[in-house]
Amino acid sequence: MIKRIDATEKAIELIKVLKEKHGDLMFYQAGGCCEGTQPQCFEKGGYYQRTGDVCIGKVDNVEFWVDKDLFEYWKHAHFTLTVIDAFGVGGFSLETPLKKTFQIEYRIFTPEEEKDLEPVTFF
């Protein structure tokens, strides 16, 4: 099965640091104009998903949730979670005090990949 989300080694290293400090985590990628520009990392349960939101997979055993409307738009795309040295939009994400920002890089699935995608979970 083809994963819908992967992460760079640098992103996984940061997730491990955040897990040590905060325990279980979750990601949420909103579909709004500002908060949708980057994924947000929260303590698990620190963000309440809305009905219809979609878990597209896990990164280092951390669920990655996407706004239902954003998923509809990007359901044919593979997400890669990356991290850069920068202060992100809003500052609500757990990596902000470390002067880091998670980002998503997208690519469109090939027709062959589309036939074998991992299933998603709806909230």
PDB file of C-alpha atoms in Angstrom:
ATOM      1  CA  MET A   1       0.000   0.000   0.000  1.00  0.00           C
ATOM      2  CA  ILE A   2       1.122   3.517  -0.801  1.00  0.00           C
ATOM      3  CA  LYS A   3       1.389   5.859   2.175  1.00  0.00           C
ATOM      4  CA  ARG A   4      -0.320   9.252   1.930  1.00  0.00           C
ATOM      5  CA  ILE A   5       2.212  10.905   4.234  1.00  0.00           C
ATOM      6  CA  ASP A   6       5.909  10.551   4.931  1.00  0.00           C
ATOM      7  CA  ALA A   7       8.406  12.706   6.809  1.00  0.00           C
ATOM      8  CA  THR A   8      11.975  13.777   6.417  1.00  0.00           C
ATOM      9  CA  GLU A   9      14.552  12.529   8.897  1.00  0.00           C
ATOM     10  CA  LYS A  10      14.834  16.056  10.298  1.00  0.00           C
ATOM     11  CA  ALA A  11      11.073  16.183  10.931  1.00  0.00           C
ATOM     12  CA  ILE A  12      11.145  12.801  12.677  1.00  0.00           C
ATOM     13  CA  GLU A  13      14.015  13.937  14.897  1.00  0.00           C
ATOM     14  CA  LEU A  14      11.981  16.983  15.962  1.00  0.00           C
ATOM     15  CA  ILE A  15       8.908  14.825  16.622  1.00  0.00           C
ATOM     16  CA  LYS A  16      11.006  12.657  18.952  1.00  0.00           C
ATOM     17  CA  VAL A  17      12.151  15.775  20.859  1.00  0.00           C
ATOM     18  CA  LEU A  18       8.551  16.975  21.174  1.00  0.00           C
ATOM     19  CA  LYS A  19       7.360  13.533  22.326  1.00  0.00           C
ATOM     20  CA  GLU A  20       9.961  13.536  25.101  1.00  0.00           C
ATOM     21  CA  LYS A  21       8.724  16.882  26.330  1.00  0.00           C
ATOM     22  CA  HIS A  22       4.967  16.614  25.712  1.00  0.00           C
ATOM     23  CA  GLY A  23       4.087  12.903  25.473  1.00  0.00           C
ATOM     24  CA  ASP A  24       1.688  11.676  22.793  1.00  0.00           C
ATOM     25  CA  LEU A  25       1.227  14.076  19.883  1.00  0.00           C
ATOM     26  CA  MET A  26      -1.058  14.747  16.931  1.00  0.00           C
ATOM     27  CA  PHE A  27      -0.850  16.883  13.796  1.00  0.00           C
ATOM     28  CA  TYR A  28      -3.636  18.906  12.254  1.00  0.00           C
ATOM     29  CA  GLN A  29      -3.530  20.607   8.865  1.00  0.00           C
ATOM     30  CA  ALA A  30      -6.335  23.162   8.654  1.00  0.00           C
ATOM     31  CA  GLY A  31      -7.875  24.467   5.488  1.00  0.00           C
ATOM     32  CA  GLY A  32      -8.114  28.157   6.392  1.00  0.00           C
ATOM     33  CA  CYS A  33      -6.206  31.008   4.812  1.00  0.00           C
ATOM     34  CA  CYS A  34      -3.635  31.469   7.591  1.00  0.00           C
ATOM     35  CA  GLU A  35      -3.604  28.374   9.773  1.00  0.00           C
ATOM     36  CA  GLY A  36      -3.723  26.214   6.636  1.00  0.00           C
ATOM     37  CA  THR A  37      -0.280  27.329   5.578  1.00  0.00           C
ATOM     38  CA  GLN A  38       1.437  24.899   7.927  1.00  0.00           C
ATOM     39  CA  PRO A  39       0.608  21.765   9.882  1.00  0.00           C
ATOM     40  CA  GLN A  40       0.157  22.295  13.595  1.00  0.00           C
ATOM     41  CA  CYS A  41       1.585  19.887  16.182  1.00  0.00           C
ATOM     42  CA  PHE A  42      -0.365  19.505  19.433  1.00  0.00           C
ATOM     43  CA  GLU A  43      -0.392  17.253  22.455  1.00  0.00           C
ATOM     44  CA  LYS A  44      -2.742  14.398  21.552  1.00  0.00           C
ATOM     45  CA  GLY A  45      -6.272  15.599  22.271  1.00  0.00           C
ATOM     46  CA  GLY A  46      -5.100  19.224  22.343  1.00  0.00           C
ATOM     47  CA  TYR A  47      -7.055  19.973  19.177  1.00  0.00           C
ATOM     48  CA  TYR A  48     -10.609  18.857  18.550  1.00  0.00           C
ATOM     49  CA  GLN A  49     -11.225  17.542  15.076  1.00  0.00           C
ATOM     50  CA  ARG A  50     -14.482  18.339  13.346  1.00  0.00           C
ATOM     51  CA  THR A  51     -16.878  15.763  11.966  1.00  0.00           C
ATOM     52  CA  GLY A  52     -15.564  14.614   8.615  1.00  0.00           C
ATOM     53  CA  ASP A  53     -11.917  15.520   9.223  1.00  0.00           C
ATOM     54  CA  VAL A  54      -9.531  12.900   7.870  1.00  0.00           C
ATOM     55  CA  CYS A  55      -6.535  11.083   9.333  1.00  0.00           C
ATOM     56  CA  ILE A  56      -4.319  10.447   6.308  1.00  0.00           C
ATOM     57  CA  GLY A  57      -1.790   8.350   8.225  1.00  0.00           C
ATOM     58  CA  LYS A  58       0.880   8.445  10.887  1.00  0.00           C
ATOM     59  CA  VAL A  59       4.366   9.901  11.103  1.00  0.00           C
ATOM     60  CA  ASP A  60       6.521   8.226  13.753  1.00  0.00           C
ATOM     61  CA  ASN A  61       3.277   6.824  15.203  1.00  0.00           C
ATOM     62  CA  VAL A  62       1.703  10.307  15.397  1.00  0.00           C
ATOM     63  CA  GLU A  63      -1.665  10.751  13.665  1.00  0.00           C
ATOM     64  CA  PHE A  64      -1.786  13.376  10.915  1.00  0.00           C
ATOM     65  CA  TRP A  65      -5.286  14.889  10.592  1.00  0.00           C
ATOM     66  CA  VAL A  66      -6.432  17.065   7.709  1.00  0.00           C
ATOM     67  CA  ASP A  67      -9.421  19.390   7.493  1.00  0.00           C
ATOM     68  CA  LYS A  68     -12.182  17.638   5.525  1.00  0.00           C
ATOM     69  CA  ASP A  69     -12.350  20.364   2.850  1.00  0.00           C
ATOM     70  CA  LEU A  70      -8.572  20.458   2.469  1.00  0.00           C
ATOM     71  CA  PHE A  71      -8.517  16.681   2.110  1.00  0.00           C
ATOM     72  CA  GLU A  72     -11.117  16.852  -0.630  1.00  0.00           C
ATOM     73  CA  TYR A  73      -8.869  19.257  -2.507  1.00  0.00           C
ATOM     74  CA  TRP A  74      -5.604  17.370  -1.849  1.00  0.00           C
ATOM     75  CA  LYS A  75      -6.795  13.736  -1.749  1.00  0.00           C
ATOM     76  CA  HIS A  76      -4.775  12.993  -4.898  1.00  0.00           C
ATOM     77  CA  ALA A  77      -1.542  14.290  -3.334  1.00  0.00           C
ATOM     78  CA  HIS A  78       1.201  12.740  -1.238  1.00  0.00           C
ATOM     79  CA  PHE A  79       2.279  14.812   1.776  1.00  0.00           C
ATOM     80  CA  THR A  80       5.870  14.988   3.018  1.00  0.00           C
ATOM     81  CA  LEU A  81       6.323  16.566   6.449  1.00  0.00           C
ATOM     82  CA  THR A  82       9.447  18.704   6.629  1.00  0.00           C
ATOM     83  CA  VAL A  83      10.825  21.188   9.147  1.00  0.00           C
ATOM     84  CA  ILE A  84      12.678  24.468   8.710  1.00  0.00           C
ATOM     85  CA  ASP A  85      14.370  26.922  11.050  1.00  0.00           C
ATOM     86  CA  ALA A  86      11.736  29.668  11.182  1.00  0.00           C
ATOM     87  CA  PHE A  87       8.881  31.065  13.226  1.00  0.00           C
ATOM     88  CA  GLY A  88       5.628  29.744  11.786  1.00  0.00           C
ATOM     89  CA  VAL A  89       2.224  31.284  11.315  1.00  0.00           C
ATOM     90  CA  GLY A  90       0.290  31.780  14.538  1.00  0.00           C
ATOM     91  CA  GLY A  91       2.765  30.164  16.890  1.00  0.00           C
ATOM     92  CA  PHE A  92       0.321  27.593  18.328  1.00  0.00           C
ATOM     93  CA  SER A  93       2.301  24.556  17.232  1.00  0.00           C
ATOM     94  CA  LEU A  94       4.549  22.845  19.811  1.00  0.00           C
ATOM     95  CA  GLU A  95       7.750  23.363  17.794  1.00  0.00           C
ATOM     96  CA  THR A  96       7.387  27.171  17.834  1.00  0.00           C
ATOM     97  CA  PRO A  97       9.406  27.763  21.050  1.00  0.00           C
ATOM     98  CA  LEU A  98      12.266  25.840  19.426  1.00  0.00           C
ATOM     99  CA  LYS A  99      12.218  28.330  16.510  1.00  0.00           C
ATOM    100  CA  LYS A 100      11.192  25.562  14.115  1.00  0.00           C
ATOM    101  CA  THR A 101       8.265  25.251  11.728  1.00  0.00           C
ATOM    102  CA  PHE A 102       6.743  22.115  10.267  1.00  0.00           C
ATOM    103  CA  GLN A 103       5.840  22.362   6.587  1.00  0.00           C
ATOM    104  CA  ILE A 104       4.217  20.140   4.001  1.00  0.00           C
ATOM    105  CA  GLU A 105       5.548  19.454   0.538  1.00  0.00           C
ATOM    106  CA  TYR A 106       3.040  17.989  -1.922  1.00  0.00           C
ATOM    107  CA  ARG A 107       3.263  15.868  -5.033  1.00  0.00           C
ATOM    108  CA  ILE A 108       0.468  14.331  -7.084  1.00  0.00           C
ATOM    109  CA  PHE A 109       0.093  10.544  -6.954  1.00  0.00           C
ATOM    110  CA  THR A 110       0.707   8.650 -10.149  1.00  0.00           C
ATOM    111  CA  PRO A 111      -2.259   6.716 -11.610  1.00  0.00           C
ATOM    112  CA  GLU A 112      -0.583   3.482 -10.448  1.00  0.00           C
ATOM    113  CA  GLU A 113      -0.204   4.795  -6.882  1.00  0.00           C
ATOM    114  CA  GLU A 114      -3.852   5.918  -6.806  1.00  0.00           C
ATOM    115  CA  LYS A 115      -4.896   2.267  -7.198  1.00  0.00           C
ATOM    116  CA  ASP A 116      -3.061   1.179  -4.030  1.00  0.00           C
ATOM    117  CA  LEU A 117      -3.429   4.004  -1.470  1.00  0.00           C
ATOM    118  CA  GLU A 118      -3.647   3.322   2.243  1.00  0.00           C
ATOM    119  CA  PRO A 119      -7.179   3.886   3.517  1.00  0.00           C
ATOM    120  CA  VAL A 120      -7.958   7.009   5.517  1.00  0.00           C
ATOM    121  CA  THR A 121      -9.881   7.363   8.788  1.00  0.00           C
ATOM    122  CA  PHE A 122     -12.740   9.853   9.111  1.00  0.00           C
ATOM    123  CA  PHE A 123     -13.582  11.560  12.405  1.00  0.00           C
TER     124      PHE A 123
END
